[in-house]
mmCIF file with all atom_site columns, C-alpha atoms in Angstrom:
data_model
loop_
_atom_site.group_PDB
_atom_site.id
_atom_site.type_symbol
_atom_site.label_atom_id
_atom_site.label_alt_id
_atom_site.label_comp_id
_atom_site.label_asym_id
_atom_site.label_entity_id
_atom_site.label_seq_id
_atom_site.pdbx_PDB_ins_code
_atom_site.Cartn_x
_atom_site.Cartn_y
_atom_site.Cartn_z
_atom_site.occupancy
_atom_site.B_iso_or_equiv
_atom_site.pdbx_formal_charge
_atom_site.auth_seq_id
_atom_site.auth_comp_id
_atom_site.auth_asym_id
_atom_site.auth_atom_id
_atom_site.pdbx_PDB_model_num
ATOM 1   C CA . UNK Z 1 1   ? -6.911  -30.526 -22.625 1.00 0.00 ? 1   UNK Z CA 1
ATOM 2   C CA . UNK Z 1 2   ? -9.026  -32.472 -25.447 1.00 0.00 ? 2   UNK Z CA 1
ATOM 3   C CA . UNK Z 1 3   ? -10.020 -36.341 -24.561 1.00 0.00 ? 3   UNK Z CA 1
ATOM 4   C CA . UNK Z 1 4   ? -7.601  -38.766 -26.327 1.00 0.00 ? 4   UNK Z CA 1
ATOM 5   C CA . UNK Z 1 5   ? -6.699  -41.920 -25.716 1.00 0.00 ? 5   UNK Z CA 1
ATOM 6   C CA . UNK Z 1 6   ? -5.076  -42.224 -23.354 1.00 0.00 ? 6   UNK Z CA 1
ATOM 7   C CA . UNK Z 1 7   ? -6.361  -40.091 -21.000 1.00 0.00 ? 7   UNK Z CA 1
ATOM 8   C CA . UNK Z 1 8   ? -8.967  -40.203 -17.597 1.00 0.00 ? 8   UNK Z CA 1
ATOM 9   C CA . UNK Z 1 9   ? -11.689 -38.672 -18.180 1.00 0.00 ? 9   UNK Z CA 1
ATOM 10  C CA . UNK Z 1 10  ? -14.203 -37.540 -15.098 1.00 0.00 ? 10  UNK Z CA 1
ATOM 11  C CA . UNK Z 1 11  ? -18.006 -38.250 -15.863 1.00 0.00 ? 11  UNK Z CA 1
ATOM 12  C CA . UNK Z 1 12  ? -21.418 -37.898 -15.233 1.00 0.00 ? 12  UNK Z CA 1
ATOM 13  C CA . UNK Z 1 13  ? -24.264 -39.208 -16.677 1.00 0.00 ? 13  UNK Z CA 1
ATOM 14  C CA . UNK Z 1 14  ? -28.099 -40.629 -16.844 1.00 0.00 ? 14  UNK Z CA 1
ATOM 15  C CA . UNK Z 1 15  ? -28.697 -43.508 -18.569 1.00 0.00 ? 15  UNK Z CA 1
ATOM 16  C CA . UNK Z 1 16  ? -32.230 -44.404 -20.009 1.00 0.00 ? 16  UNK Z CA 1
ATOM 17  C CA . UNK Z 1 17  ? -33.425 -47.191 -21.938 1.00 0.00 ? 17  UNK Z CA 1
ATOM 18  C CA . UNK Z 1 18  ? -35.669 -46.369 -25.754 1.00 0.00 ? 18  UNK Z CA 1
ATOM 19  C CA . UNK Z 1 19  ? -38.968 -45.710 -23.083 1.00 0.00 ? 19  UNK Z CA 1
ATOM 20  C CA . UNK Z 1 20  ? -37.125 -42.916 -21.249 1.00 0.00 ? 20  UNK Z CA 1
ATOM 21  C CA . UNK Z 1 21  ? -37.081 -44.592 -18.226 1.00 0.00 ? 21  UNK Z CA 1
ATOM 22  C CA . UNK Z 1 22  ? -33.774 -43.892 -15.740 1.00 0.00 ? 22  UNK Z CA 1
ATOM 23  C CA . UNK Z 1 23  ? -31.740 -46.521 -15.762 1.00 0.00 ? 23  UNK Z CA 1
ATOM 24  C CA . UNK Z 1 24  ? -28.929 -45.381 -13.729 1.00 0.00 ? 24  UNK Z CA 1
ATOM 25  C CA . UNK Z 1 25  ? -27.231 -41.780 -13.104 1.00 0.00 ? 25  UNK Z CA 1
ATOM 26  C CA . UNK Z 1 26  ? -23.878 -40.810 -11.805 1.00 0.00 ? 26  UNK Z CA 1
ATOM 27  C CA . UNK Z 1 27  ? -24.037 -37.199 -10.088 1.00 0.00 ? 27  UNK Z CA 1
ATOM 28  C CA . UNK Z 1 28  ? -21.104 -37.167 -8.783  1.00 0.00 ? 28  UNK Z CA 1
ATOM 29  C CA . UNK Z 1 29  ? -17.680 -37.140 -11.143 1.00 0.00 ? 29  UNK Z CA 1
ATOM 30  C CA . UNK Z 1 30  ? -16.142 -41.025 -11.486 1.00 0.00 ? 30  UNK Z CA 1
ATOM 31  C CA . UNK Z 1 31  ? -12.442 -41.435 -13.559 1.00 0.00 ? 31  UNK Z CA 1
ATOM 32  C CA . UNK Z 1 32  ? -12.502 -43.226 -16.703 1.00 0.00 ? 32  UNK Z CA 1
ATOM 33  C CA . UNK Z 1 33  ? -9.628  -44.585 -18.592 1.00 0.00 ? 33  UNK Z CA 1
ATOM 34  C CA . UNK Z 1 34  ? -9.740  -43.902 -22.115 1.00 0.00 ? 34  UNK Z CA 1
ATOM 35  C CA . UNK Z 1 35  ? -8.003  -46.511 -24.400 1.00 0.00 ? 35  UNK Z CA 1
ATOM 36  C CA . UNK Z 1 36  ? -8.520  -49.321 -21.776 1.00 0.00 ? 36  UNK Z CA 1
ATOM 37  C CA . UNK Z 1 37  ? -11.026 -51.414 -20.061 1.00 0.00 ? 37  UNK Z CA 1
ATOM 38  C CA . UNK Z 1 38  ? -13.542 -49.074 -18.238 1.00 0.00 ? 38  UNK Z CA 1
ATOM 39  C CA . UNK Z 1 39  ? -15.983 -48.284 -21.424 1.00 0.00 ? 39  UNK Z CA 1
ATOM 40  C CA . UNK Z 1 40  ? -17.285 -49.429 -24.108 1.00 0.00 ? 40  UNK Z CA 1
ATOM 41  C CA . UNK Z 1 41  ? -15.735 -48.757 -27.033 1.00 0.00 ? 41  UNK Z CA 1
ATOM 42  C CA . UNK Z 1 42  ? -18.922 -46.810 -28.809 1.00 0.00 ? 42  UNK Z CA 1
ATOM 43  C CA . UNK Z 1 43  ? -18.826 -44.629 -25.670 1.00 0.00 ? 43  UNK Z CA 1
ATOM 44  C CA . UNK Z 1 44  ? -15.264 -43.996 -26.174 1.00 0.00 ? 44  UNK Z CA 1
ATOM 45  C CA . UNK Z 1 45  ? -15.354 -43.230 -29.650 1.00 0.00 ? 45  UNK Z CA 1
ATOM 46  C CA . UNK Z 1 46  ? -18.076 -40.823 -28.901 1.00 0.00 ? 46  UNK Z CA 1
ATOM 47  C CA . UNK Z 1 47  ? -16.132 -38.641 -26.391 1.00 0.00 ? 47  UNK Z CA 1
ATOM 48  C CA . UNK Z 1 48  ? -12.962 -38.795 -28.263 1.00 0.00 ? 48  UNK Z CA 1
ATOM 49  C CA . UNK Z 1 49  ? -11.821 -35.006 -29.190 1.00 0.00 ? 49  UNK Z CA 1
ATOM 50  C CA . UNK Z 1 50  ? -14.866 -33.268 -26.459 1.00 0.00 ? 50  UNK Z CA 1
ATOM 51  C CA . UNK Z 1 51  ? -13.149 -30.934 -23.543 1.00 0.00 ? 51  UNK Z CA 1
ATOM 52  C CA . UNK Z 1 52  ? -14.201 -30.372 -19.952 1.00 0.00 ? 52  UNK Z CA 1
ATOM 53  C CA . UNK Z 1 53  ? -17.947 -29.073 -20.236 1.00 0.00 ? 53  UNK Z CA 1
ATOM 54  C CA . UNK Z 1 54  ? -19.140 -31.191 -22.968 1.00 0.00 ? 54  UNK Z CA 1
ATOM 55  C CA . UNK Z 1 55  ? -22.242 -32.616 -23.121 1.00 0.00 ? 55  UNK Z CA 1
ATOM 56  C CA . UNK Z 1 56  ? -22.720 -35.900 -25.273 1.00 0.00 ? 56  UNK Z CA 1
ATOM 57  C CA . UNK Z 1 57  ? -25.880 -37.788 -26.262 1.00 0.00 ? 57  UNK Z CA 1
ATOM 58  C CA . UNK Z 1 58  ? -25.397 -41.327 -27.705 1.00 0.00 ? 58  UNK Z CA 1
ATOM 59  C CA . UNK Z 1 59  ? -27.903 -44.344 -28.141 1.00 0.00 ? 59  UNK Z CA 1
ATOM 60  C CA . UNK Z 1 60  ? -26.139 -47.583 -27.728 1.00 0.00 ? 60  UNK Z CA 1
ATOM 61  C CA . UNK Z 1 61  ? -27.636 -50.289 -29.717 1.00 0.00 ? 61  UNK Z CA 1
ATOM 62  C CA . UNK Z 1 62  ? -27.590 -53.732 -27.935 1.00 0.00 ? 62  UNK Z CA 1
ATOM 63  C CA . UNK Z 1 63  ? -24.592 -55.407 -29.872 1.00 0.00 ? 63  UNK Z CA 1
ATOM 64  C CA . UNK Z 1 64  ? -22.989 -52.087 -29.005 1.00 0.00 ? 64  UNK Z CA 1
ATOM 65  C CA . UNK Z 1 65  ? -23.577 -52.671 -24.964 1.00 0.00 ? 65  UNK Z CA 1
ATOM 66  C CA . UNK Z 1 66  ? -24.352 -55.733 -23.635 1.00 0.00 ? 66  UNK Z CA 1
ATOM 67  C CA . UNK Z 1 67  ? -25.668 -57.533 -26.699 1.00 0.00 ? 67  UNK Z CA 1
ATOM 68  C CA . UNK Z 1 68  ? -28.223 -59.450 -27.305 1.00 0.00 ? 68  UNK Z CA 1
ATOM 69  C CA . UNK Z 1 69  ? -30.500 -61.377 -24.799 1.00 0.00 ? 69  UNK Z CA 1
ATOM 70  C CA . UNK Z 1 70  ? -29.695 -65.035 -24.923 1.00 0.00 ? 70  UNK Z CA 1
ATOM 71  C CA . UNK Z 1 71  ? -31.690 -67.701 -23.991 1.00 0.00 ? 71  UNK Z CA 1
ATOM 72  C CA . UNK Z 1 72  ? -28.926 -70.486 -23.653 1.00 0.00 ? 72  UNK Z CA 1
ATOM 73  C CA . UNK Z 1 73  ? -27.877 -68.501 -20.557 1.00 0.00 ? 73  UNK Z CA 1
ATOM 74  C CA . UNK Z 1 74  ? -31.096 -69.446 -18.422 1.00 0.00 ? 74  UNK Z CA 1
ATOM 75  C CA . UNK Z 1 75  ? -30.922 -72.316 -16.332 1.00 0.00 ? 75  UNK Z CA 1
ATOM 76  C CA . UNK Z 1 76  ? -33.768 -73.958 -14.242 1.00 0.00 ? 76  UNK Z CA 1
ATOM 77  C CA . UNK Z 1 77  ? -32.132 -75.535 -11.210 1.00 0.00 ? 77  UNK Z CA 1
ATOM 78  C CA . UNK Z 1 78  ? -33.338 -77.213 -8.359  1.00 0.00 ? 78  UNK Z CA 1
ATOM 79  C CA . UNK Z 1 79  ? -33.957 -75.250 -5.038  1.00 0.00 ? 79  UNK Z CA 1
ATOM 80  C CA . UNK Z 1 80  ? -32.620 -77.725 -3.253  1.00 0.00 ? 80  UNK Z CA 1
ATOM 81  C CA . UNK Z 1 81  ? -29.420 -76.876 -4.102  1.00 0.00 ? 81  UNK Z CA 1
ATOM 82  C CA . UNK Z 1 82  ? -28.978 -73.620 -2.565  1.00 0.00 ? 82  UNK Z CA 1
ATOM 83  C CA . UNK Z 1 83  ? -28.795 -71.943 0.558   1.00 0.00 ? 83  UNK Z CA 1
ATOM 84  C CA . UNK Z 1 84  ? -31.514 -71.047 2.469   1.00 0.00 ? 84  UNK Z CA 1
ATOM 85  C CA . UNK Z 1 85  ? -32.492 -67.126 2.466   1.00 0.00 ? 85  UNK Z CA 1
ATOM 86  C CA . UNK Z 1 86  ? -32.235 -67.381 -1.466  1.00 0.00 ? 86  UNK Z CA 1
ATOM 87  C CA . UNK Z 1 87  ? -33.914 -64.233 -2.838  1.00 0.00 ? 87  UNK Z CA 1
ATOM 88  C CA . UNK Z 1 88  ? -35.083 -62.886 -6.357  1.00 0.00 ? 88  UNK Z CA 1
ATOM 89  C CA . UNK Z 1 89  ? -32.392 -60.313 -7.382  1.00 0.00 ? 89  UNK Z CA 1
ATOM 90  C CA . UNK Z 1 90  ? -29.139 -61.736 -5.782  1.00 0.00 ? 90  UNK Z CA 1
ATOM 91  C CA . UNK Z 1 91  ? -26.586 -62.673 -7.781  1.00 0.00 ? 91  UNK Z CA 1
ATOM 92  C CA . UNK Z 1 92  ? -23.833 -65.277 -7.830  1.00 0.00 ? 92  UNK Z CA 1
ATOM 93  C CA . UNK Z 1 93  ? -20.483 -66.284 -9.830  1.00 0.00 ? 93  UNK Z CA 1
ATOM 94  C CA . UNK Z 1 94  ? -20.763 -68.747 -11.789 1.00 0.00 ? 94  UNK Z CA 1
ATOM 95  C CA . UNK Z 1 95  ? -17.643 -70.230 -10.069 1.00 0.00 ? 95  UNK Z CA 1
ATOM 96  C CA . UNK Z 1 96  ? -19.652 -70.746 -6.987  1.00 0.00 ? 96  UNK Z CA 1
ATOM 97  C CA . UNK Z 1 97  ? -22.421 -72.403 -8.545  1.00 0.00 ? 97  UNK Z CA 1
ATOM 98  C CA . UNK Z 1 98  ? -23.447 -75.651 -6.124  1.00 0.00 ? 98  UNK Z CA 1
ATOM 99  C CA . UNK Z 1 99  ? -22.389 -78.984 -7.097  1.00 0.00 ? 99  UNK Z CA 1
ATOM 100 C CA . UNK Z 1 100 ? -25.317 -80.634 -8.917  1.00 0.00 ? 100 UNK Z CA 1
ATOM 101 C CA . UNK Z 1 101 ? -25.881 -77.561 -11.372 1.00 0.00 ? 101 UNK Z CA 1
ATOM 102 C CA . UNK Z 1 102 ? -26.768 -78.267 -15.186 1.00 0.00 ? 102 UNK Z CA 1
ATOM 103 C CA . UNK Z 1 103 ? -23.189 -79.056 -16.007 1.00 0.00 ? 103 UNK Z CA 1
ATOM 104 C CA . UNK Z 1 104 ? -23.758 -76.624 -19.598 1.00 0.00 ? 104 UNK Z CA 1
ATOM 105 C CA . UNK Z 1 105 ? -24.028 -73.259 -17.059 1.00 0.00 ? 105 UNK Z CA 1
ATOM 106 C CA . UNK Z 1 106 ? -21.043 -71.418 -17.896 1.00 0.00 ? 106 UNK Z CA 1
ATOM 107 C CA . UNK Z 1 107 ? -19.046 -70.672 -15.127 1.00 0.00 ? 107 UNK Z CA 1
ATOM 108 C CA . UNK Z 1 108 ? -17.362 -67.503 -16.557 1.00 0.00 ? 108 UNK Z CA 1
ATOM 109 C CA . UNK Z 1 109 ? -20.651 -65.589 -15.948 1.00 0.00 ? 109 UNK Z CA 1
ATOM 110 C CA . UNK Z 1 110 ? -22.746 -63.739 -12.987 1.00 0.00 ? 110 UNK Z CA 1
ATOM 111 C CA . UNK Z 1 111 ? -26.084 -65.299 -12.949 1.00 0.00 ? 111 UNK Z CA 1
ATOM 112 C CA . UNK Z 1 112 ? -29.057 -63.540 -11.823 1.00 0.00 ? 112 UNK Z CA 1
ATOM 113 C CA . UNK Z 1 113 ? -31.965 -65.319 -9.155  1.00 0.00 ? 113 UNK Z CA 1
ATOM 114 C CA . UNK Z 1 114 ? -34.486 -64.039 -11.862 1.00 0.00 ? 114 UNK Z CA 1
ATOM 115 C CA . UNK Z 1 115 ? -37.469 -66.396 -10.413 1.00 0.00 ? 115 UNK Z CA 1
ATOM 116 C CA . UNK Z 1 116 ? -37.964 -69.080 -7.539  1.00 0.00 ? 116 UNK Z CA 1
ATOM 117 C CA . UNK Z 1 117 ? -40.805 -71.585 -7.420  1.00 0.00 ? 117 UNK Z CA 1
ATOM 118 C CA . UNK Z 1 118 ? -41.525 -74.153 -4.889  1.00 0.00 ? 118 UNK Z CA 1
ATOM 119 C CA . UNK Z 1 119 ? -38.805 -76.569 -6.193  1.00 0.00 ? 119 UNK Z CA 1
ATOM 120 C CA . UNK Z 1 120 ? -37.040 -75.150 -8.519  1.00 0.00 ? 120 UNK Z CA 1
ATOM 121 C CA . UNK Z 1 121 ? -34.495 -71.406 -9.286  1.00 0.00 ? 121 UNK Z CA 1
ATOM 122 C CA . UNK Z 1 122 ? -34.235 -69.465 -12.546 1.00 0.00 ? 122 UNK Z CA 1
ATOM 123 C CA . UNK Z 1 123 ? -31.013 -68.545 -12.672 1.00 0.00 ? 123 UNK Z CA 1
ATOM 124 C CA . UNK Z 1 124 ? -30.182 -66.199 -15.654 1.00 0.00 ? 124 UNK Z CA 1
ATOM 125 C CA . UNK Z 1 125 ? -26.662 -65.803 -16.775 1.00 0.00 ? 125 UNK Z CA 1
ATOM 126 C CA . UNK Z 1 126 ? -27.122 -62.657 -18.880 1.00 0.00 ? 126 UNK Z CA 1
ATOM 127 C CA . UNK Z 1 127 ? -25.718 -59.077 -18.245 1.00 0.00 ? 127 UNK Z CA 1
ATOM 128 C CA . UNK Z 1 128 ? -29.037 -57.259 -16.867 1.00 0.00 ? 128 UNK Z CA 1
ATOM 129 C CA . UNK Z 1 129 ? -29.132 -55.091 -19.928 1.00 0.00 ? 129 UNK Z CA 1
ATOM 130 C CA . UNK Z 1 130 ? -28.566 -57.279 -22.475 1.00 0.00 ? 130 UNK Z CA 1
ATOM 131 C CA . UNK Z 1 131 ? -31.127 -56.805 -25.383 1.00 0.00 ? 131 UNK Z CA 1
ATOM 132 C CA . UNK Z 1 132 ? -31.990 -52.962 -24.564 1.00 0.00 ? 132 UNK Z CA 1
ATOM 133 C CA . UNK Z 1 133 ? -30.830 -50.757 -26.752 1.00 0.00 ? 133 UNK Z CA 1
ATOM 134 C CA . UNK Z 1 134 ? -29.388 -47.410 -24.207 1.00 0.00 ? 134 UNK Z CA 1
ATOM 135 C CA . UNK Z 1 135 ? -30.064 -43.879 -24.275 1.00 0.00 ? 135 UNK Z CA 1
ATOM 136 C CA . UNK Z 1 136 ? -26.575 -42.099 -22.414 1.00 0.00 ? 136 UNK Z CA 1
ATOM 137 C CA . UNK Z 1 137 ? -26.218 -38.340 -21.729 1.00 0.00 ? 137 UNK Z CA 1
ATOM 138 C CA . UNK Z 1 138 ? -22.841 -37.878 -20.500 1.00 0.00 ? 138 UNK Z CA 1
ATOM 139 C CA . UNK Z 1 139 ? -20.889 -34.882 -19.342 1.00 0.00 ? 139 UNK Z CA 1
ATOM 140 C CA . UNK Z 1 140 ? -17.340 -34.126 -19.190 1.00 0.00 ? 140 UNK Z CA 1
ATOM 141 C CA . UNK Z 1 141 ? -16.458 -33.139 -15.795 1.00 0.00 ? 141 UNK Z CA 1
ATOM 142 C CA . UNK Z 1 142 ? -13.036 -33.129 -16.148 1.00 0.00 ? 142 UNK Z CA 1
ATOM 143 C CA . UNK Z 1 143 ? -9.953  -34.425 -18.390 1.00 0.00 ? 143 UNK Z CA 1
ATOM 144 C CA . UNK Z 1 144 ? -6.173  -35.611 -17.361 1.00 0.00 ? 144 UNK Z CA 1
ATOM 145 C CA . UNK Z 1 145 ? -3.225  -37.313 -18.533 1.00 0.00 ? 145 UNK Z CA 1
ATOM 146 C CA . UNK Z 1 146 ? -3.327  -41.230 -16.710 1.00 0.00 ? 146 UNK Z CA 1
ATOM 147 C CA . UNK Z 1 147 ? -0.661  -41.777 -13.988 1.00 0.00 ? 147 UNK Z CA 1
ATOM 148 C CA . UNK Z 1 148 ? 1.904   -44.919 -15.127 1.00 0.00 ? 148 UNK Z CA 1
ATOM 149 C CA . UNK Z 1 149 ? -0.414  -47.172 -13.121 1.00 0.00 ? 149 UNK Z CA 1
ATOM 150 C CA . UNK Z 1 150 ? -3.685  -46.497 -15.058 1.00 0.00 ? 150 UNK Z CA 1
ATOM 151 C CA . UNK Z 1 151 ? -1.756  -47.131 -18.175 1.00 0.00 ? 151 UNK Z CA 1
ATOM 152 C CA . UNK Z 1 152 ? -0.120  -50.406 -17.007 1.00 0.00 ? 152 UNK Z CA 1
ATOM 153 C CA . UNK Z 1 153 ? -2.992  -51.473 -15.600 1.00 0.00 ? 153 UNK Z CA 1
ATOM 154 C CA . UNK Z 1 154 ? -5.447  -50.169 -18.243 1.00 0.00 ? 154 UNK Z CA 1
ATOM 155 C CA . UNK Z 1 155 ? -8.181  -48.615 -16.257 1.00 0.00 ? 155 UNK Z CA 1
ATOM 156 C CA . UNK Z 1 156 ? -9.058  -46.402 -13.147 1.00 0.00 ? 156 UNK Z CA 1
ATOM 157 C CA . UNK Z 1 157 ? -10.540 -49.261 -11.425 1.00 0.00 ? 157 UNK Z CA 1
ATOM 158 C CA . UNK Z 1 158 ? -13.727 -48.619 -12.690 1.00 0.00 ? 158 UNK Z CA 1
ATOM 159 C CA . UNK Z 1 159 ? -16.061 -49.763 -15.584 1.00 0.00 ? 159 UNK Z CA 1
ATOM 160 C CA . UNK Z 1 160 ? -19.003 -48.938 -17.304 1.00 0.00 ? 160 UNK Z CA 1
ATOM 161 C CA . UNK Z 1 161 ? -21.524 -51.943 -15.613 1.00 0.00 ? 161 UNK Z CA 1
ATOM 162 C CA . UNK Z 1 162 ? -19.430 -54.175 -17.307 1.00 0.00 ? 162 UNK Z CA 1
ATOM 163 C CA . UNK Z 1 163 ? -19.627 -57.684 -15.434 1.00 0.00 ? 163 UNK Z CA 1
ATOM 164 C CA . UNK Z 1 164 ? -16.724 -59.796 -16.869 1.00 0.00 ? 164 UNK Z CA 1
ATOM 165 C CA . UNK Z 1 165 ? -15.677 -62.647 -14.996 1.00 0.00 ? 165 UNK Z CA 1
ATOM 166 C CA . UNK Z 1 166 ? -11.948 -63.050 -15.615 1.00 0.00 ? 166 UNK Z CA 1
ATOM 167 C CA . UNK Z 1 167 ? -9.489  -66.316 -15.846 1.00 0.00 ? 167 UNK Z CA 1
ATOM 168 C CA . UNK Z 1 168 ? -9.814  -67.084 -12.324 1.00 0.00 ? 168 UNK Z CA 1
ATOM 169 C CA . UNK Z 1 169 ? -13.628 -66.858 -12.540 1.00 0.00 ? 169 UNK Z CA 1
ATOM 170 C CA . UNK Z 1 170 ? -13.525 -63.554 -10.341 1.00 0.00 ? 170 UNK Z CA 1
ATOM 171 C CA . UNK Z 1 171 ? -15.640 -60.653 -11.564 1.00 0.00 ? 171 UNK Z CA 1
ATOM 172 C CA . UNK Z 1 172 ? -13.590 -57.807 -12.974 1.00 0.00 ? 172 UNK Z CA 1
ATOM 173 C CA . UNK Z 1 173 ? -15.516 -55.050 -13.074 1.00 0.00 ? 173 UNK Z CA 1
ATOM 174 C CA . UNK Z 1 174 ? -18.734 -53.585 -11.059 1.00 0.00 ? 174 UNK Z CA 1
ATOM 175 C CA . UNK Z 1 175 ? -22.637 -53.913 -11.827 1.00 0.00 ? 175 UNK Z CA 1
ATOM 176 C CA . UNK Z 1 176 ? -24.511 -51.191 -12.142 1.00 0.00 ? 176 UNK Z CA 1
ATOM 177 C CA . UNK Z 1 177 ? -24.693 -49.762 -9.312  1.00 0.00 ? 177 UNK Z CA 1
#
């Protein structure tokens, strides 16, 4: 079966930055819905017309992946506002920011604690891969017709590293695994 919209494709991949550093590997096939929310548009476009066994290599510029780095999404907050045990690398939903955080900090993003100082903490609302050009080597493991439920929801319940926050302020896709 040829990949078309809509269909479900099982993929494995290796994701690298432009220097060749491996950022992520997917060794076991994972199903993604083509024509919905599971993959970035440029990836879906590159997969169209391919069949099981196909190898697809592509480079994604920041604007085709996770956007440019936005320094307006960096916030320096008082450490005292956060619970004890806060560690670099932890993520916090914008809707869960403590009372007293900067009022302009968007509540519909996921923040990563990037640095902790004696009195302050740095929160970064950018996607961890924003501003980075990516090289993606995909292998099509299988292709099938989508179920009615998948068509109705526009997803297989997986996503390509998306960090999206829905209307209720809850993330709707997984982060890098």
